[in-house]
Amino acid sequence: MSDSPSTPAASASRPVGPLQLLALGVNGIVGVGIFFAPAEVASLAPGARAIAAFALTGLALIPVALAFAVLGRRFSEDGGPVLFARAAFGERASFLVGWVAYVSAFLSTSAVVAGLSQAVAPSLGLEGALGQRVLASVLVTALAAVVASGIRVSAGTWTALTVFKLLPLAALLVAFLSMSGPPPTAALAANPAVEVSWLRAGLTVMFAYQGFEIVPVIAGQVRSSSRAVPLATVGSLLMAVLLYVGLVWACVAALPDLAAHATPLAAAAWVWGGPGLEGWVRAGTSVSALGICLGMLVTTPRYLSALASGEHTLLGLDSMSAGGVPARALAVTWAVVLLFVNLGDVSELFALSSIAVLMQYGVTAAALATLARRRERGLRPLHALLAVPTLGLGLTLVAFGASAREGVTMALTTVAGLVLLRLSRPRASAPRAALRGEPL
C-alpha cells in the first residue's frame, strides 16, 4: 500500500513530488471558470452574499476532499475513484465509473482546447473556423507530445503553468488589499435587501471548485503517496477557497454592478491596478486554460488505463511506458480529442462534466463507507462518517442541479460502457491484489 520514496529507484519510478502534486490540484481547480463565475454568482447572490457563497460552498466541500484524501492515501496506484469503486463494489461498478469519468474528461478537454483556440486564433492571424481548427489540432498534438515525453516533464510543465496562472490573480489581490481609501471590509457594509438564490449560487460555485478530485488519479507516480495525496487533495481545495474568496471580495468592492460584467476579474483588475493589471489578468485566462488542457491530458488517459487494468483486458490500454505514461491510452485520448475539436461547435461538450464529477464524489463516499464498514485498508467504521456529508451534498446537487440533457447523456454513456464491458475479454491471470482491494 505504501511506497518507499527514500530509495533512488523509488524516486526514479515515482518522480512526482508533493509540491508538484499540490500544483496539479491547484491547476485542476483554478481553471477559466473563476475568471467569469463571480458575475454569475452575483446575479444569484448580490453583494457580500456572493463572497459568502464562495466561502460557505468551499467549507461544504472540505468533507468531500477529506473523503478523497482518506481513500487516496490507501491506494498507491493510478486510478483514483476507479480503484476505490473496484475495491468496494467490484469490476462492473469500477468499469462504469472509469468509463463515465473518461468520457466526461475527454469531452471537457475537447471543449477547453477548442475554446482556447477560438480565443487565441485571431491574435495569431488565424481567421475563421478553419484557422481555429488548425490551431486546436496543433495545440492538442503539442500537449500530447509533452505528456508522452514522461510524467517528470509533464509535472515540471504543469507546475510552471500553475505558477504563471496564479501570478496575475495574486497581483490583483495585492492591488486590492494595498489600495488606499476605505478598507476592504467596506465591501460588506451596504447590501440591499434582495431575493437570494442560495442553492443555485452554491451550485455555480461548486463547479468552480471542482478539480481536487484528480489528485489521487496519478497516485502511482507520486513519491510518498500515502502522505502527499491527502495533503495535495485537501491543500489544493483550501488554497482555492482562500484565493477565490479574496478575488470575489475584490470584485464586489470594485464593481457595484458586478453581475453585468462579462469578464469580472479583468474589470476589477482595471479598477484596482489600471490597464496594465487588466491586460495581465486577461492574459492569465489563456494561461489558465492552457494549464487545464495539459492537466486533463495527463489525467484523462489514466481513467482509461485504470478501467482496463481490472478483470477485463481492453486492447492493452493499461500498459505503462518507462516514463510513467499510459502510452496507448494517451494515443487513444489524443485521437478522440483531435476528432472532436475538428467537428465544429463543441460548446455543448460539457454536458456530462458536472454530473460525472458528482458521480465521482458519490462513488468515493459510498466506497469509503463500504470499506470502513468492512474494516478494510486500515479503515474503521468511524471513517464512514465522512461519507455522510459527501453523499448528502452529491444527492442535493444532482437533484437540483443536473439538467435533463445531462441525465440523458449520462444514461447513454452508461449504456455504451456496459456494451464496451461486454465486448472486453476476461484477463487470463487474476488482477493484482491492490486493484481488488485485498491487503498488500
Coordinates of C-alpha atoms in Angstrom, one line a residue:
M1 CA 0.0 0.0 0.0
S2 CA 2.8 2.4 0.7
D3 CA 5.9 3.2 -1.4
S4 CA 9.4 3.8 -0.3
P5 CA 10.5 7.1 -1.7
S6 CA 13.8 7.3 0.2
T7 CA 15.5 5.0 -2.3
P8 CA 16.8 6.2 -5.7
A9 CA 14.9 3.5 -7.5
A10 CA 11.6 4.6 -5.9
S11 CA 12.3 8.3 -6.7
A12 CA 13.0 7.4 -10.3
S13 CA 9.8 5.3 -10.7
R14 CA 7.7 7.9 -8.8
P15 CA 9.1 11.3 -10.0
V16 CA 6.2 13.5 -8.9
G17 CA 6.9 15.3 -5.6
P18 CA 4.5 16.7 -3.0
L19 CA 4.7 20.3 -4.3
Q20 CA 4.2 19.2 -7.9
L21 CA 1.1 17.2 -6.8
L22 CA -0.2 20.2 -5.0
A23 CA 0.3 22.2 -8.2
L24 CA -1.7 19.6 -10.1
G25 CA -4.6 20.0 -7.7
V26 CA -4.5 23.8 -7.8
N27 CA -4.2 23.7 -11.6
G28 CA -7.2 21.5 -11.8
I29 CA -9.3 23.8 -9.7
V30 CA -8.2 27.2 -10.9
G31 CA -9.3 27.0 -14.5
V32 CA -11.1 29.5 -16.6
G33 CA -14.3 29.4 -14.6
I34 CA -13.1 31.7 -11.8
F35 CA -12.5 34.5 -14.4
F36 CA -16.2 34.6 -15.1
A37 CA -18.0 32.9 -12.2
P38 CA -18.1 36.0 -9.9
A39 CA -20.6 37.7 -12.2
E40 CA -22.9 34.7 -12.5
V41 CA -22.8 34.2 -8.7
A42 CA -23.5 37.9 -8.1
S43 CA -26.6 37.6 -10.3
L44 CA -27.9 35.0 -7.9
A45 CA -26.5 36.3 -4.6
P46 CA -25.6 40.0 -5.0
G47 CA -23.0 42.0 -3.0
A48 CA -21.4 40.4 0.0
R49 CA -23.7 37.4 -0.3
A50 CA -21.5 36.4 -3.3
I51 CA -18.5 36.3 -1.0
A52 CA -20.4 34.2 1.5
A53 CA -21.5 31.8 -1.3
F54 CA -17.9 31.2 -2.2
A55 CA -16.8 30.8 1.4
L56 CA -19.6 28.5 2.5
T57 CA -19.5 26.3 -0.5
G58 CA -15.8 25.9 -0.1
L59 CA -16.3 24.8 3.5
A60 CA -19.0 22.4 2.5
L61 CA -16.6 20.7 0.1
I62 CA -14.0 20.1 2.7
P63 CA -15.6 16.7 3.8
V64 CA -15.6 15.7 0.2
A65 CA -11.9 16.4 -0.1
L66 CA -11.3 14.6 3.1
A67 CA -13.1 11.5 1.8
F68 CA -10.8 11.6 -1.3
A69 CA -7.8 12.1 1.0
V70 CA -8.6 9.2 3.3
L71 CA -9.1 6.8 0.5
G72 CA -6.4 8.3 -1.7
R73 CA -3.6 7.6 0.8
R74 CA -4.6 3.9 0.8
F75 CA -4.2 3.3 -2.9
S76 CA -0.7 3.8 -4.3
E77 CA -1.6 3.2 -8.0
D78 CA -3.1 5.3 -10.7
G79 CA -6.9 5.4 -11.0
G80 CA -8.4 7.3 -8.0
P81 CA -12.2 6.7 -7.9
V82 CA -11.9 3.8 -10.4
L83 CA -9.8 1.9 -7.8
F84 CA -12.0 3.0 -4.9
A85 CA -15.0 1.5 -6.7
R86 CA -13.2 -1.7 -7.7
A87 CA -12.2 -2.4 -4.1
A88 CA -15.6 -1.7 -2.7
F89 CA -18.1 -2.8 -5.3
G90 CA -16.3 -5.0 -7.9
E91 CA -15.4 -4.9 -11.5
R92 CA -18.6 -3.7 -13.2
A93 CA -19.0 -0.7 -11.0
S94 CA -15.4 0.4 -11.3
F95 CA -15.5 -0.1 -15.1
L96 CA -18.6 2.1 -15.4
V97 CA -17.1 4.8 -13.1
G98 CA -13.9 4.8 -15.1
W99 CA -15.8 4.9 -18.4
V100 CA -18.1 7.8 -17.4
A101 CA -15.1 9.7 -15.9
Y102 CA -13.1 9.2 -19.1
V103 CA -15.8 10.2 -21.5
S104 CA -16.6 13.3 -19.4
A105 CA -12.9 14.2 -19.2
F106 CA -12.1 13.9 -22.9
L107 CA -15.3 15.8 -23.9
S108 CA -14.3 18.6 -21.4
T109 CA -10.7 18.5 -22.8
S110 CA -12.0 19.0 -26.3
A111 CA -14.2 21.9 -25.3
V112 CA -11.4 23.7 -23.4
V113 CA -8.9 23.2 -26.3
A114 CA -11.5 24.5 -28.8
G115 CA -12.4 27.5 -26.6
L116 CA -8.7 28.4 -26.1
S117 CA -8.1 28.1 -29.8
Q118 CA -11.1 30.3 -30.6
A119 CA -9.8 33.0 -28.2
V120 CA -6.2 32.9 -29.3
A121 CA -6.5 32.3 -33.1
P122 CA -7.3 35.9 -34.1
S123 CA -4.2 37.2 -32.4
L124 CA -2.1 34.7 -34.4
G125 CA -3.7 35.8 -37.7
L126 CA -5.7 32.6 -38.0
E127 CA -9.2 33.7 -39.1
G128 CA -12.3 31.7 -39.4
A129 CA -13.3 28.2 -38.4
L130 CA -10.5 26.5 -40.3
G131 CA -7.8 28.5 -38.6
Q132 CA -9.3 27.7 -35.2
R133 CA -9.4 24.0 -36.0
V134 CA -5.8 24.0 -37.2
L135 CA -4.7 25.8 -34.1
A136 CA -6.7 23.4 -31.9
S137 CA -5.1 20.4 -33.7
V138 CA -1.6 21.8 -33.3
L139 CA -2.3 22.6 -29.6
V140 CA -3.7 19.2 -28.6
T141 CA -0.9 17.4 -30.5
A142 CA 1.8 19.6 -28.9
L143 CA 0.4 19.0 -25.4
A144 CA 0.0 15.3 -26.0
A145 CA 3.7 15.2 -27.1
V146 CA 4.7 16.9 -23.8
V147 CA 2.6 14.3 -21.8
A148 CA 4.1 11.4 -23.9
S149 CA 7.6 12.6 -23.0
G150 CA 7.1 11.4 -19.5
I151 CA 5.5 12.2 -16.2
R152 CA 8.6 14.1 -15.0
V153 CA 8.4 16.5 -17.9
S154 CA 4.7 16.9 -17.5
A155 CA 5.0 17.6 -13.8
G156 CA 7.5 20.4 -14.4
T157 CA 5.3 21.9 -17.1
W158 CA 2.1 21.9 -15.2
T159 CA 3.9 23.3 -12.1
A160 CA 5.3 26.2 -14.2
L161 CA 1.9 26.9 -15.8
T162 CA 0.2 26.8 -12.3
V163 CA 2.7 29.5 -11.1
F164 CA 2.1 31.6 -14.2
K165 CA -1.7 31.5 -13.9
L166 CA -1.6 32.4 -10.2
L167 CA 0.7 35.4 -10.6
P168 CA -1.9 37.8 -12.1
L169 CA -4.5 36.7 -9.6
A170 CA -2.1 37.2 -6.7
A171 CA -1.3 40.7 -8.2
L172 CA -5.0 41.5 -8.3
L173 CA -5.4 40.6 -4.6
V174 CA -2.3 42.6 -3.6
A175 CA -3.5 45.6 -5.5
F176 CA -6.9 45.3 -3.9
L177 CA -5.6 45.0 -0.4
S178 CA -3.0 47.7 -0.7
M179 CA -5.3 50.4 -2.2
S180 CA -5.7 53.5 0.0
G181 CA -9.1 54.6 1.0
P182 CA -11.9 52.5 2.6
P183 CA -10.7 49.2 4.0
P184 CA -11.8 46.0 2.1
T185 CA -14.4 45.3 4.8
A186 CA -16.4 48.3 3.4
A187 CA -17.5 45.9 0.7
L188 CA -19.5 44.1 3.3
A189 CA -21.4 47.1 4.5
A190 CA -24.1 48.3 2.2
N191 CA -26.2 45.4 0.8
P192 CA -29.7 46.0 -0.5
A193 CA -32.3 43.5 0.6
V194 CA -32.9 41.4 -2.5
E195 CA -34.0 37.8 -3.1
V196 CA -31.1 35.4 -3.0
S197 CA -31.0 32.0 -4.7
W198 CA -28.5 30.3 -2.3
L199 CA -28.8 26.9 -3.8
R200 CA -28.2 27.9 -7.4
A201 CA -25.4 30.2 -6.3
G202 CA -23.8 27.3 -4.4
L203 CA -24.2 25.0 -7.4
T204 CA -22.3 27.5 -9.6
V205 CA -19.6 27.9 -7.0
M206 CA -19.2 24.2 -6.5
F207 CA -18.4 23.7 -10.2
A208 CA -15.8 26.4 -9.9
Y209 CA -14.2 24.4 -7.1
Q210 CA -14.1 21.0 -8.8
G211 CA -10.7 19.7 -9.7
F212 CA -9.1 18.5 -6.5
E213 CA -10.6 15.0 -7.2
I214 CA -7.9 14.5 -9.9
V215 CA -5.1 14.3 -7.4
P216 CA -5.4 10.6 -6.5
V217 CA -5.7 9.7 -10.2
I218 CA -1.9 9.9 -10.6
A219 CA -1.0 8.3 -7.2
G220 CA 1.1 5.7 -8.9
Q221 CA 3.6 8.3 -10.0
V222 CA 3.9 10.1 -6.6
R223 CA 6.7 9.7 -4.0
S224 CA 5.3 9.1 -0.5
S225 CA 1.8 8.9 -2.0
S226 CA 0.3 8.0 1.4
R227 CA 1.3 11.4 2.7
A228 CA 1.4 13.5 -0.5
V229 CA -2.0 12.6 -1.9
P230 CA -4.1 13.6 1.1
L231 CA -2.1 16.8 1.6
A232 CA -2.4 17.8 -2.0
T233 CA -6.1 17.0 -2.2
V234 CA -7.1 19.0 0.8
G235 CA -4.4 21.6 0.4
S236 CA -5.4 22.5 -3.1
L237 CA -9.0 23.0 -2.1
L238 CA -8.1 25.2 0.9
M239 CA -5.8 27.3 -1.3
A240 CA -8.5 27.7 -3.9
V241 CA -11.1 28.7 -1.2
L242 CA -8.8 31.4 0.2
L243 CA -7.9 32.6 -3.3
Y244 CA -11.5 32.7 -4.6
V245 CA -12.9 34.4 -1.6
G246 CA -10.3 37.1 -1.9
L247 CA -10.9 37.5 -5.7
V248 CA -14.7 37.7 -5.3
W249 CA -14.2 40.2 -2.5
A250 CA -12.1 42.4 -4.8
C251 CA -14.8 42.2 -7.5
V252 CA -17.6 43.1 -5.1
A253 CA -15.7 46.1 -3.8
A254 CA -14.8 47.3 -7.2
L255 CA -17.9 46.7 -9.2
P256 CA -21.3 47.7 -7.9
D257 CA -22.9 46.2 -11.0
L258 CA -20.8 43.0 -10.8
A259 CA -23.5 40.8 -12.4
A260 CA -23.4 42.9 -15.5
H261 CA -19.7 42.3 -16.3
A262 CA -18.8 39.5 -18.7
T263 CA -15.2 39.4 -17.5
P264 CA -15.4 40.5 -13.8
L265 CA -11.8 39.7 -12.8
A266 CA -10.4 41.8 -15.6
A267 CA -12.8 44.6 -14.8
A268 CA -11.9 44.6 -11.2
A269 CA -8.2 44.5 -12.2
W270 CA -8.7 47.7 -14.1
V271 CA -10.2 49.4 -11.1
W272 CA -7.5 48.3 -8.7
G273 CA -4.5 48.3 -10.9
G274 CA -5.2 50.1 -14.2
P275 CA -5.0 48.8 -17.8
G276 CA -1.6 47.1 -17.1
L277 CA -3.1 44.8 -14.5
E278 CA -6.2 44.3 -16.5
G279 CA -4.2 43.1 -19.5
W280 CA -2.2 40.7 -17.3
V281 CA -5.4 39.2 -15.9
R282 CA -6.9 38.8 -19.3
A283 CA -3.7 37.0 -20.5
G284 CA -3.9 34.9 -17.4
T285 CA -7.2 33.5 -18.7
S286 CA -5.4 31.9 -21.7
V287 CA -2.6 30.6 -19.5
S288 CA -5.1 29.1 -17.1
A289 CA -6.9 27.4 -20.0
L290 CA -3.5 26.0 -21.3
G291 CA -2.7 24.6 -17.8
I292 CA -6.1 22.9 -17.6
C293 CA -5.6 21.4 -21.0
L294 CA -2.3 19.9 -20.0
G295 CA -3.6 18.6 -16.7
M296 CA -6.5 17.0 -18.4
L297 CA -4.3 15.2 -21.0
V298 CA -2.1 14.0 -18.1
T299 CA -5.1 12.6 -16.0
T300 CA -7.7 11.6 -18.6
P301 CA -5.8 8.6 -20.1
R302 CA -5.3 7.3 -16.6
Y303 CA -9.0 6.8 -16.2
L304 CA -8.9 4.7 -19.4
S305 CA -5.9 2.7 -18.3
A306 CA -7.3 2.1 -14.8
L307 CA -10.6 0.7 -16.1
A308 CA -8.6 -1.6 -18.4
S309 CA -6.4 -2.9 -15.5
G310 CA -9.0 -5.0 -13.8
E311 CA -10.5 -8.4 -14.5
H312 CA -11.2 -7.5 -18.2
T313 CA -8.4 -6.6 -20.6
L314 CA -9.1 -3.8 -23.1
L315 CA -6.6 -3.7 -26.0
G316 CA -3.6 -3.4 -23.6
L317 CA -4.7 0.1 -22.6
D318 CA -3.3 -0.4 -19.1
S319 CA 0.3 -0.7 -20.4
M320 CA 2.6 1.9 -18.9
S321 CA 5.8 3.3 -20.5
A322 CA 9.1 3.7 -18.8
G323 CA 8.3 7.4 -18.3
G324 CA 5.2 6.7 -16.3
V325 CA 2.8 7.3 -19.2
P326 CA -0.1 5.1 -20.2
A327 CA 1.0 5.4 -23.8
R328 CA -1.8 3.5 -25.6
A329 CA -4.5 5.2 -23.5
L330 CA -2.8 8.6 -24.3
A331 CA -2.8 7.8 -28.0
V332 CA -6.5 6.9 -28.0
T333 CA -7.3 10.1 -26.0
W334 CA -5.2 12.3 -28.4
A335 CA -7.1 10.8 -31.4
V336 CA -10.5 11.2 -29.8
V337 CA -9.9 14.8 -28.7
L338 CA -8.4 15.6 -32.1
L339 CA -11.5 14.3 -33.7
F340 CA -13.9 16.3 -31.5
V341 CA -12.0 19.6 -31.8
N342 CA -12.5 19.3 -35.6
L343 CA -16.2 18.6 -35.5
G344 CA -17.2 22.3 -35.3
D345 CA -19.1 23.8 -32.4
V346 CA -18.1 21.9 -29.2
S347 CA -19.6 24.3 -26.7
E348 CA -22.1 21.7 -25.6
L349 CA -19.4 19.1 -24.8
F350 CA -19.6 20.0 -21.1
A351 CA -23.0 18.3 -20.8
L352 CA -21.6 15.3 -18.9
S353 CA -19.0 17.2 -16.8
S354 CA -20.9 18.2 -13.7
I355 CA -22.8 15.0 -13.2
A356 CA -19.7 12.9 -13.8
V357 CA -17.8 14.8 -11.1
L358 CA -20.8 14.4 -8.8
M359 CA -20.7 10.7 -9.6
Q360 CA -17.1 10.5 -8.5
Y361 CA -18.0 12.3 -5.3
G362 CA -20.8 9.9 -4.6
V363 CA -18.9 6.7 -5.5
T364 CA -15.9 7.8 -3.4
A365 CA -18.2 8.4 -0.4
A366 CA -20.0 5.2 -0.9
A367 CA -16.7 3.3 -1.3
L368 CA -15.4 4.9 1.9
A369 CA -18.5 3.9 3.8
T370 CA -18.4 0.3 2.5
L371 CA -14.7 -0.3 3.1
A372 CA -14.9 1.3 6.5
R373 CA -17.8 -1.0 7.4
R374 CA -15.7 -4.0 6.3
R375 CA -12.6 -2.6 8.2
E376 CA -10.5 -3.0 5.0
R377 CA -7.5 -1.0 4.0
G378 CA -6.9 0.0 7.6
L379 CA -10.3 1.9 7.8
R380 CA -12.6 1.9 10.8
P381 CA -16.3 2.5 11.0
L382 CA -15.6 6.0 12.2
H383 CA -14.2 6.9 8.8
A384 CA -17.7 6.3 7.3
L385 CA -18.9 9.5 8.9
L386 CA -17.1 11.4 6.2
A387 CA -19.3 9.8 3.6
V388 CA -22.5 11.3 5.1
P389 CA -22.0 15.0 4.2
T390 CA -20.4 14.0 0.8
L391 CA -23.4 11.8 -0.1
G392 CA -25.8 14.4 1.1
L393 CA -24.1 17.1 -1.0
G394 CA -23.9 15.0 -4.1
L395 CA -27.6 13.9 -3.9
T396 CA -28.7 17.5 -3.4
L397 CA -26.7 18.8 -6.3
V398 CA -27.9 16.0 -8.6
A399 CA -31.5 16.6 -7.6
F400 CA -31.4 20.3 -8.0
G401 CA -28.5 20.9 -10.4
A402 CA -28.5 18.2 -13.0
S403 CA -30.3 19.1 -16.2
A404 CA -32.4 16.7 -18.3
R405 CA -29.7 16.8 -21.0
E406 CA -27.0 15.8 -18.5
G407 CA -29.2 12.9 -17.4
V408 CA -29.8 11.6 -21.0
T409 CA -26.0 12.0 -21.7
M410 CA -25.2 10.1 -18.6
A411 CA -27.6 7.3 -19.4
L412 CA -26.3 6.9 -23.0
T413 CA -22.7 6.9 -21.7
T414 CA -23.5 4.2 -19.2
V415 CA -25.1 2.1 -21.8
A416 CA -22.1 2.5 -24.0
G417 CA -19.9 1.5 -21.1
L418 CA -21.9 -1.7 -20.5
V419 CA -21.6 -2.6 -24.1
L420 CA -17.8 -2.0 -24.0
L421 CA -17.5 -4.1 -20.9
R422 CA -19.4 -6.9 -22.6
L423 CA -17.0 -6.7 -25.6
S424 CA -13.9 -6.7 -23.4
R425 CA -12.1 -10.0 -22.7
P426 CA -11.6 -11.6 -19.3
R427 CA -7.9 -11.3 -18.2
A428 CA -6.0 -14.6 -18.3
S429 CA -4.4 -14.0 -14.9
A430 CA -6.1 -12.6 -11.8
P431 CA -5.7 -8.8 -11.3
R432 CA -3.3 -7.6 -8.7
A433 CA -4.3 -7.6 -5.1
A434 CA -4.0 -3.8 -5.0
L435 CA -6.7 -3.5 -7.6
R436 CA -9.1 -5.9 -5.9
G437 CA -8.9 -4.2 -2.6
E438 CA -7.1 -7.0 -0.8
P439 CA -4.4 -6.3 1.8
L440 CA -0.9 -5.9 0.4

